[in-house]
PDB file of C-alpha atoms in Angstrom:
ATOM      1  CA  UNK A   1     106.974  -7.139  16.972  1.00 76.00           C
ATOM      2  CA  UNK A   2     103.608  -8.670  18.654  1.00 89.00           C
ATOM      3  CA  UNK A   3     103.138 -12.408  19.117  1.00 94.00           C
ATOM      4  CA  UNK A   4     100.053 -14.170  19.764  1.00 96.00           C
ATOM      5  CA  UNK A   5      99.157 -16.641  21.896  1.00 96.00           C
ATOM      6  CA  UNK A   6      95.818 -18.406  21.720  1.00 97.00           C
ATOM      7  CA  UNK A   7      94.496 -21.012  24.862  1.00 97.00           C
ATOM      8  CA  UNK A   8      91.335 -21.955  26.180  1.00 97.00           C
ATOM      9  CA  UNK A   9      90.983 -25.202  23.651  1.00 98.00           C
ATOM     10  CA  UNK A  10      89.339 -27.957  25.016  1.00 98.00           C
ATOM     11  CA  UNK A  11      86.997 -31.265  24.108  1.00 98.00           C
ATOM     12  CA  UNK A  12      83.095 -30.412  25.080  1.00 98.00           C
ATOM     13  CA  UNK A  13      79.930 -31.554  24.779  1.00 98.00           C
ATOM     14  CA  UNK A  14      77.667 -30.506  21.887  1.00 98.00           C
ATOM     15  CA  UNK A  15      75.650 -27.558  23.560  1.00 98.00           C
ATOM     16  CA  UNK A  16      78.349 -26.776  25.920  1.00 98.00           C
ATOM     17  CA  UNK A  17      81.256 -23.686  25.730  1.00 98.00           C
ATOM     18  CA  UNK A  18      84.629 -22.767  25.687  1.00 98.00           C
ATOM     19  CA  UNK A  19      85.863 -19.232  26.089  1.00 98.00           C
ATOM     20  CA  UNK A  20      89.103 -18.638  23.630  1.00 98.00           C
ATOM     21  CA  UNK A  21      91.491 -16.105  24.669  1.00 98.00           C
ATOM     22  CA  UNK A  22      94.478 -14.543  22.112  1.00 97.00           C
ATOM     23  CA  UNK A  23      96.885 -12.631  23.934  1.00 96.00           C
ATOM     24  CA  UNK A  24      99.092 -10.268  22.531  1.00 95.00           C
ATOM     25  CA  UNK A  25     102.414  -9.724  23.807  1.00 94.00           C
ATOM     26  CA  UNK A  26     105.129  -7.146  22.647  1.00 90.00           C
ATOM     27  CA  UNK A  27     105.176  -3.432  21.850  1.00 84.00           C
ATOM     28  CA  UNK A  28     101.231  -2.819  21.597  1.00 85.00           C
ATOM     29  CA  UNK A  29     100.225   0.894  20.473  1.00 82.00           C
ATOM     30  CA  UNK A  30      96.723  -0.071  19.426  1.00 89.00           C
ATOM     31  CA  UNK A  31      95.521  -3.105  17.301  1.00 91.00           C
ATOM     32  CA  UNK A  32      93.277  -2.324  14.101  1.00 92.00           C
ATOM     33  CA  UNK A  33      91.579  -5.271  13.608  1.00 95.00           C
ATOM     34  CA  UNK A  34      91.586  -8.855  15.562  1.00 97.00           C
ATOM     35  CA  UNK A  35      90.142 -12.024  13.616  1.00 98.00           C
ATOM     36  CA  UNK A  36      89.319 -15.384  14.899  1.00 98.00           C
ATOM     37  CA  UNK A  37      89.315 -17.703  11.900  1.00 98.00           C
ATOM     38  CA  UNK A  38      89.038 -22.145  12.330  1.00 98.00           C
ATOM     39  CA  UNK A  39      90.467 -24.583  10.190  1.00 98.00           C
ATOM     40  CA  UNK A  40      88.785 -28.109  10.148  1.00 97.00           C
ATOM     41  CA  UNK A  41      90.440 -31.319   8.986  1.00 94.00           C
ATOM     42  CA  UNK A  42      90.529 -31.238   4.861  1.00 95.00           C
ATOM     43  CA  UNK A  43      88.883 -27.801   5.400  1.00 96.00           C
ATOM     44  CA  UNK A  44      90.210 -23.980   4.075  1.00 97.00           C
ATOM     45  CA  UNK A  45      90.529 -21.795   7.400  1.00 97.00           C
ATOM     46  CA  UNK A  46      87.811 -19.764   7.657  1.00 98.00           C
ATOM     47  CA  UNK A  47      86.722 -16.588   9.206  1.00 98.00           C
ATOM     48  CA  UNK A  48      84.959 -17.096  11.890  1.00 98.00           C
ATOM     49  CA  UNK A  49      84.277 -13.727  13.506  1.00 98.00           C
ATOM     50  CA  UNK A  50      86.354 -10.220  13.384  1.00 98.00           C
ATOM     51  CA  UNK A  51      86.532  -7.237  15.399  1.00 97.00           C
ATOM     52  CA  UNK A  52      88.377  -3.585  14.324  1.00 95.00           C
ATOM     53  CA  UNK A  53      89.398  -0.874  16.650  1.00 91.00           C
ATOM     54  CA  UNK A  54      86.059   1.117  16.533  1.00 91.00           C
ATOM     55  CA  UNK A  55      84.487  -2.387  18.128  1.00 93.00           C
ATOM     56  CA  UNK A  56      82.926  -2.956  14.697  1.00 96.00           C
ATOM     57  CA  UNK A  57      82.158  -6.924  14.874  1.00 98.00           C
ATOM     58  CA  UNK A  58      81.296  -9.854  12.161  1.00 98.00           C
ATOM     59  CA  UNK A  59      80.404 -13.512  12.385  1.00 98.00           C
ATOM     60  CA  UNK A  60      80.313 -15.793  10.000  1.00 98.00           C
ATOM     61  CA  UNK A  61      76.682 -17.216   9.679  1.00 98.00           C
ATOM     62  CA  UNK A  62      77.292 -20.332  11.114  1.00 98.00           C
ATOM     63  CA  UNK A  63      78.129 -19.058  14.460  1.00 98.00           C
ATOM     64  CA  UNK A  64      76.043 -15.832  14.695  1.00 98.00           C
ATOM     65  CA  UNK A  65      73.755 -15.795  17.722  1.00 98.00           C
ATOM     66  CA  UNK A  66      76.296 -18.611  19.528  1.00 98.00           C
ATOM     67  CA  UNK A  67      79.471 -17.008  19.412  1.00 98.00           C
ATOM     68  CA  UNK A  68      80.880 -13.505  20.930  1.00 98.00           C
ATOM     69  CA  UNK A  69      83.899 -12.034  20.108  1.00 98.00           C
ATOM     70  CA  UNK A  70      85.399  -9.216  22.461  1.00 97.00           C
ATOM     71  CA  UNK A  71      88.555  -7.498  22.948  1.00 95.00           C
ATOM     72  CA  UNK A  72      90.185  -5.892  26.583  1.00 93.00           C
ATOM     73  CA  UNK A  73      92.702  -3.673  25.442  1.00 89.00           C
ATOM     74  CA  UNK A  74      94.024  -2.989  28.822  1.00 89.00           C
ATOM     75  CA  UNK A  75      94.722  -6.670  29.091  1.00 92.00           C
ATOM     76  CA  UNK A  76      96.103  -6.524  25.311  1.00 92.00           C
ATOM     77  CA  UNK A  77      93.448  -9.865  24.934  1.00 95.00           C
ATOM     78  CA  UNK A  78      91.031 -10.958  22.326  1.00 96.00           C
ATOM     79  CA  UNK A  79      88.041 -13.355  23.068  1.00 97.00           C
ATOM     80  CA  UNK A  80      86.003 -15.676  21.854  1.00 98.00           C
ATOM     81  CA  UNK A  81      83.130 -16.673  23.883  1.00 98.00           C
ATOM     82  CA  UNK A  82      81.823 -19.628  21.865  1.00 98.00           C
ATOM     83  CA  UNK A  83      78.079 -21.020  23.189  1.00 98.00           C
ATOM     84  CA  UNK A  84      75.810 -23.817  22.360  1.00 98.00           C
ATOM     85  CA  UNK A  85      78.574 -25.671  20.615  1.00 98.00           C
ATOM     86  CA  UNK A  86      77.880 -28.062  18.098  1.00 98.00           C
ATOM     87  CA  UNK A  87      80.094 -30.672  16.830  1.00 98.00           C
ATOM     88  CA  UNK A  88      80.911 -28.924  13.140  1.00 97.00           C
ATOM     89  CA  UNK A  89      82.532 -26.706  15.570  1.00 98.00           C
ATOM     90  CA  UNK A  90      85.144 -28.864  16.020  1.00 98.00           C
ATOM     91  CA  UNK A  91      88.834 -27.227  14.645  1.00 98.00           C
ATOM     92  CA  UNK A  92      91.701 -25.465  15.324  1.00 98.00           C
ATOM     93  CA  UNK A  93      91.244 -21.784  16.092  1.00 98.00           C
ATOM     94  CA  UNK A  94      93.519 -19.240  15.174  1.00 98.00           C
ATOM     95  CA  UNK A  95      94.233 -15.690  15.824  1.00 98.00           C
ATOM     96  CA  UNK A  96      95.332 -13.255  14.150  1.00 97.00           C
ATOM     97  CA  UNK A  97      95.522  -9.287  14.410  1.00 96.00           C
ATOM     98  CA  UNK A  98      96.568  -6.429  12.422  1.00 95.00           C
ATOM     99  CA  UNK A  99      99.056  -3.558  13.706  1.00 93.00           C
ATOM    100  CA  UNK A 100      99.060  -0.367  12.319  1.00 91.00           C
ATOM    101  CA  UNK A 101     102.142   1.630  11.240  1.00 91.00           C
ATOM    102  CA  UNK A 102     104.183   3.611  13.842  1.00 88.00           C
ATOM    103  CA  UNK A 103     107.088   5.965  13.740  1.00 89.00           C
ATOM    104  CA  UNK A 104     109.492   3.565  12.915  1.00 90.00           C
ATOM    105  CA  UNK A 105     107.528   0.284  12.038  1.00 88.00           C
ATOM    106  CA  UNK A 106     105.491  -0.210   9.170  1.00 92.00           C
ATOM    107  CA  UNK A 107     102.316  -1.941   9.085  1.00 93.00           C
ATOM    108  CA  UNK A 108     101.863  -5.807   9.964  1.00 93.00           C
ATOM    109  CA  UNK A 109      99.895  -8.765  10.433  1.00 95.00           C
ATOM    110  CA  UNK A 110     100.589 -11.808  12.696  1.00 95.00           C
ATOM    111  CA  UNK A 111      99.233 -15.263  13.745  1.00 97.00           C
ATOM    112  CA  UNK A 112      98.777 -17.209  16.770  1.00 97.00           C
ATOM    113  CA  UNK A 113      99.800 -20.744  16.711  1.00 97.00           C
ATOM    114  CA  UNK A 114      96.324 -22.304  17.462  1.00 97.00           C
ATOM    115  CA  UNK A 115      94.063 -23.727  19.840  1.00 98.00           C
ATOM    116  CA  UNK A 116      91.857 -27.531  19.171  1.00 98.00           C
ATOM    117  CA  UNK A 117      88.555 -27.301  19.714  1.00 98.00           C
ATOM    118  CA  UNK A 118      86.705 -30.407  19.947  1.00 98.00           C
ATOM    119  CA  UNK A 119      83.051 -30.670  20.424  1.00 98.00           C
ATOM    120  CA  UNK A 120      81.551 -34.662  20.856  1.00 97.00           C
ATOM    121  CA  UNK A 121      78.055 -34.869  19.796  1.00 90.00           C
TER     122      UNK A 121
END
């Protein structure tokens, strides 16, 4: 099985960025679908923007026109490139992808552990 590992996490300034990266590790055929979601203190985690094998993307409203998410499939990586940050920004970030069935190994889903993201207005 894949494991993910998000870094890149860091304290800002409002208007500032951070650049997340997920990193897959493991026995990687191909990757369906790669979300970056946040979770906020006393906050439900949320989907924050998505990306599926065809490079069809989607952003939550709050971040659309700030935040990029990308994927380098040679590097087995996911990104985040999050721009004029403002402090609602602030959370932990989580990855998570989606591995499609292969002779041998059904279909799965899997999480990264999580990166803070702090932004100080």
């Amino acid at each position: 099985q894949v494991q993910l590992v998000e870094s890149g996490g860091g304290l800002v300034q409002a208007g500032g960025s951070l650049r997340l990266s997920c990193a897959a590790s493991g026995s990687i055929f191909s990757i369906d679908y790669i979300g970056w979601f946040r979770q906020a203190p006393g906050n439900q985690r949320e989907l924050v923007a998505s990306i599926t094998s065809g490079g069809t993307t989607d952003y939550a409203t709050s971040v659309k026109g700030r935040f990029t998410i990308s994927r380098d499939n040679a590097k087995n990586t996911a990104y985040l490139q999050m721009n004029s940050l403002k402090a609602e920004d602030t959370a932990v970030y989580y990855c998570y992808a989606e591995f499609p069935a292969r002779v041998g190994v059904p279909p799965y889903g899997r999480w990264g552990q999580g990166t803070q993201v702090t932004v100080s207005s």
